[in-house]
Amino acid sequence: MSRSQAYELLIRKNLCKLLEVKRIDPDEDGEYAFNADRIHVRLRVKEDLGFISLEFLALLLQRPKYPGRVLRALNDVNGSRVALRVFKQQGDIAAAWVLPVETMDAQQFREAVEYFCASAEDIGRHLQRRFGGRLPISAGRDPMEEPVDA
């Protein structure tokens, strides 16, 4: 058993509480997918270089109408939010957040999930008002398909 598997129970139990479902299981790649309001979130535990981290990813906005002006807005968001990062990927906008999970308790996990979901929703709506485009109800494609430096 890898060290990261020890955190699966923490994740499952607390995601079930947050989402008010009886059971949630990861997909074949070990990722949890769920909707938080209008944002589709993917969550996974990753062990890399001896550190175990929790990785969040959400597709925020699809096909903004003014792609030339989006980069400056993304830089503004990245400069104002310490942990959360937004980026363009194939013309869409996504958000990512990576944080250490090894010292996290159940309350901190729930707060991290709530923070990411609320922030992603807020940023997605803000960017849609500013640049048009479509807020995704769920991700049409997996935004974690390709590695992205966030």
mmCIF file of C-alpha atoms in Angstrom:
data_model
loop_
_atom_site.group_PDB
_atom_site.id
_atom_site.type_symbol
_atom_site.label_atom_id
_atom_site.label_comp_id
_atom_site.label_asym_id
_atom_site.label_seq_id
_atom_site.Cartn_x
_atom_site.Cartn_y
_atom_site.Cartn_z
ATOM 1 C CA MET A 1 0.000 0.000 0.000
ATOM 2 C CA SER A 2 1.395 3.412 -0.937
ATOM 3 C CA ARG A 3 1.473 6.221 1.591
ATOM 4 C CA SER A 4 -1.105 8.168 -0.404
ATOM 5 C CA GLN A 5 -3.705 5.382 -0.095
ATOM 6 C CA ALA A 6 -3.945 6.080 3.617
ATOM 7 C CA TYR A 7 -5.740 9.327 2.760
ATOM 8 C CA GLU A 8 -8.451 7.693 0.668
ATOM 9 C CA LEU A 9 -10.698 7.127 3.698
ATOM 10 C CA LEU A 10 -10.364 10.776 4.758
ATOM 11 C CA ILE A 11 -11.309 11.896 1.257
ATOM 12 C CA ARG A 12 -14.220 9.508 0.732
ATOM 13 C CA LYS A 13 -15.770 10.062 4.142
ATOM 14 C CA ASN A 14 -15.566 13.839 3.988
ATOM 15 C CA LEU A 15 -16.608 14.182 0.352
ATOM 16 C CA CYS A 16 -19.696 12.111 1.160
ATOM 17 C CA LYS A 17 -20.537 14.516 3.999
ATOM 18 C CA LEU A 18 -19.954 17.607 1.880
ATOM 19 C CA LEU A 19 -21.867 16.321 -1.126
ATOM 20 C CA GLU A 20 -24.559 14.673 1.000
ATOM 21 C CA VAL A 21 -24.202 11.324 -0.762
ATOM 22 C CA LYS A 22 -23.869 7.840 0.696
ATOM 23 C CA ARG A 23 -20.868 6.808 -1.391
ATOM 24 C CA ILE A 24 -18.300 8.282 -3.722
ATOM 25 C CA ASP A 25 -15.561 6.292 -5.389
ATOM 26 C CA PRO A 26 -12.580 7.366 -7.443
ATOM 27 C CA ASP A 27 -12.384 6.511 -11.123
ATOM 28 C CA GLU A 28 -9.838 4.063 -12.522
ATOM 29 C CA ASP A 29 -7.141 6.769 -12.310
ATOM 30 C CA GLY A 30 -7.878 7.445 -8.631
ATOM 31 C CA GLU A 31 -9.629 10.767 -9.289
ATOM 32 C CA TYR A 32 -12.836 11.895 -7.632
ATOM 33 C CA ALA A 33 -15.209 13.894 -9.824
ATOM 34 C CA PHE A 34 -18.157 15.884 -8.539
ATOM 35 C CA ASN A 35 -20.224 18.983 -9.243
ATOM 36 C CA ALA A 36 -20.225 21.943 -6.897
ATOM 37 C CA ASP A 37 -22.989 24.262 -8.015
ATOM 38 C CA ARG A 38 -22.130 24.785 -11.715
ATOM 39 C CA ILE A 39 -18.460 23.837 -11.455
ATOM 40 C CA HIS A 40 -17.234 20.311 -12.224
ATOM 41 C CA VAL A 41 -14.354 19.492 -9.870
ATOM 42 C CA ARG A 42 -11.747 16.756 -10.131
ATOM 43 C CA LEU A 43 -9.759 15.832 -7.038
ATOM 44 C CA ARG A 44 -6.906 13.377 -6.589
ATOM 45 C CA VAL A 45 -4.187 12.463 -4.143
ATOM 46 C CA LYS A 46 -0.722 12.435 -5.647
ATOM 47 C CA GLU A 47 2.573 11.223 -4.240
ATOM 48 C CA ASP A 48 5.532 12.963 -5.836
ATOM 49 C CA LEU A 49 9.096 13.441 -4.600
ATOM 50 C CA GLY A 50 8.159 12.046 -1.201
ATOM 51 C CA PHE A 51 5.323 14.559 -0.680
ATOM 52 C CA ILE A 52 1.670 13.663 -0.690
ATOM 53 C CA SER A 53 -0.552 16.369 -2.081
ATOM 54 C CA LEU A 54 -4.181 16.976 -2.830
ATOM 55 C CA GLU A 55 -4.771 18.288 -6.357
ATOM 56 C CA PHE A 56 -7.913 20.151 -7.349
ATOM 57 C CA LEU A 57 -8.845 21.032 -10.917
ATOM 58 C CA ALA A 58 -11.977 22.647 -12.360
ATOM 59 C CA LEU A 59 -13.037 23.845 -15.777
ATOM 60 C CA LEU A 60 -14.309 27.392 -15.191
ATOM 61 C CA LEU A 61 -15.271 28.826 -18.550
ATOM 62 C CA GLN A 62 -15.506 27.472 -22.060
ATOM 63 C CA ARG A 63 -14.794 29.480 -25.188
ATOM 64 C CA PRO A 64 -14.566 33.048 -23.838
ATOM 65 C CA LYS A 65 -15.508 35.592 -26.521
ATOM 66 C CA TYR A 66 -12.464 37.821 -26.049
ATOM 67 C CA PRO A 67 -9.524 35.409 -25.803
ATOM 68 C CA GLY A 68 -6.964 38.142 -26.497
ATOM 69 C CA ARG A 69 -7.869 39.985 -23.295
ATOM 70 C CA VAL A 70 -8.173 36.923 -21.074
ATOM 71 C CA LEU A 71 -4.478 36.509 -20.222
ATOM 72 C CA ARG A 72 -4.271 39.830 -18.366
ATOM 73 C CA ALA A 73 -7.391 38.991 -16.366
ATOM 74 C CA LEU A 74 -5.952 35.575 -15.479
ATOM 75 C CA ASN A 75 -2.734 37.221 -14.320
ATOM 76 C CA ASP A 76 -4.780 39.612 -12.161
ATOM 77 C CA VAL A 77 -6.625 36.686 -10.585
ATOM 78 C CA ASN A 78 -3.390 34.780 -10.027
ATOM 79 C CA GLY A 79 -1.887 37.835 -8.366
ATOM 80 C CA SER A 80 -4.797 38.225 -5.959
ATOM 81 C CA ARG A 81 -5.443 34.626 -4.888
ATOM 82 C CA VAL A 82 -2.528 33.074 -3.034
ATOM 83 C CA ALA A 83 -3.151 29.377 -3.629
ATOM 84 C CA LEU A 84 -5.552 29.060 -6.543
ATOM 85 C CA ARG A 85 -4.191 29.371 -10.079
ATOM 86 C CA VAL A 86 -6.164 29.905 -13.279
ATOM 87 C CA PHE A 87 -4.907 29.233 -16.784
ATOM 88 C CA LYS A 88 -5.945 28.851 -20.414
ATOM 89 C CA GLN A 89 -6.087 25.361 -21.823
ATOM 90 C CA GLN A 90 -7.125 24.793 -25.431
ATOM 91 C CA GLY A 91 -9.118 28.031 -25.453
ATOM 92 C CA ASP A 92 -10.957 27.285 -22.193
ATOM 93 C CA ILE A 93 -10.160 28.516 -18.692
ATOM 94 C CA ALA A 94 -9.443 26.169 -15.786
ATOM 95 C CA ALA A 95 -8.379 26.490 -12.152
ATOM 96 C CA ALA A 96 -5.957 24.348 -10.186
ATOM 97 C CA TRP A 97 -4.796 24.121 -6.596
ATOM 98 C CA VAL A 98 -2.257 21.785 -5.010
ATOM 99 C CA LEU A 99 -1.749 21.574 -1.266
ATOM 100 C CA PRO A 100 -0.109 19.143 1.159
ATOM 101 C CA VAL A 101 -2.463 16.575 2.642
ATOM 102 C CA GLU A 102 -0.241 14.783 5.163
ATOM 103 C CA THR A 103 -1.007 17.116 8.078
ATOM 104 C CA MET A 104 -4.619 17.740 7.118
ATOM 105 C CA ASP A 105 -7.477 16.707 9.371
ATOM 106 C CA ALA A 106 -11.113 16.198 8.359
ATOM 107 C CA GLN A 107 -12.144 19.801 9.066
ATOM 108 C CA GLN A 108 -9.234 21.220 7.085
ATOM 109 C CA PHE A 109 -10.045 18.900 4.179
ATOM 110 C CA ARG A 110 -13.683 20.045 4.113
ATOM 111 C CA GLU A 111 -12.616 23.689 4.302
ATOM 112 C CA ALA A 112 -10.162 23.184 1.422
ATOM 113 C CA VAL A 113 -12.843 21.592 -0.768
ATOM 114 C CA GLU A 114 -15.342 24.331 0.081
ATOM 115 C CA TYR A 115 -12.755 27.065 -0.559
ATOM 116 C CA PHE A 116 -11.742 25.667 -3.939
ATOM 117 C CA CYS A 117 -15.329 25.120 -5.083
ATOM 118 C CA ALA A 118 -16.514 28.569 -3.977
ATOM 119 C CA SER A 119 -13.469 30.286 -5.474
ATOM 120 C CA ALA A 120 -13.763 28.421 -8.768
ATOM 121 C CA GLU A 121 -17.452 29.290 -9.019
ATOM 122 C CA ASP A 122 -16.775 32.951 -8.194
ATOM 123 C CA ILE A 123 -13.894 33.277 -10.653
ATOM 124 C CA GLY A 124 -15.803 31.474 -13.413
ATOM 125 C CA ARG A 125 -18.819 33.783 -13.073
ATOM 126 C CA HIS A 126 -16.589 36.881 -12.934
ATOM 127 C CA LEU A 127 -14.713 35.862 -16.078
ATOM 128 C CA GLN A 128 -17.943 35.007 -17.896
ATOM 129 C CA ARG A 129 -19.418 38.443 -17.132
ATOM 130 C CA ARG A 130 -16.226 40.052 -18.381
ATOM 131 C CA PHE A 131 -15.420 37.911 -21.433
ATOM 132 C CA GLY A 132 -18.556 35.984 -22.336
ATOM 133 C CA GLY A 133 -18.336 32.278 -23.002
ATOM 134 C CA ARG A 134 -20.162 29.404 -21.394
ATOM 135 C CA LEU A 135 -20.088 28.262 -17.778
ATOM 136 C CA PRO A 136 -19.802 24.466 -17.905
ATOM 137 C CA ILE A 137 -22.392 22.435 -16.018
ATOM 138 C CA SER A 138 -19.955 19.561 -16.246
ATOM 139 C CA ALA A 139 -16.656 19.190 -18.014
ATOM 140 C CA GLY A 140 -17.057 17.962 -21.573
ATOM 141 C CA ARG A 141 -13.522 16.624 -21.524
ATOM 142 C CA ASP A 142 -11.186 15.763 -18.723
ATOM 143 C CA PRO A 143 -9.178 18.914 -17.916
ATOM 144 C CA MET A 144 -6.530 16.721 -16.243
ATOM 145 C CA GLU A 145 -5.693 14.902 -19.471
ATOM 146 C CA GLU A 146 -2.545 16.882 -20.088
ATOM 147 C CA PRO A 147 -0.072 18.093 -17.467
ATOM 148 C CA VAL A 148 -0.327 21.833 -17.028
ATOM 149 C CA ASP A 149 1.970 24.130 -15.065
ATOM 150 C CA ALA A 150 -0.453 26.112 -12.991
#
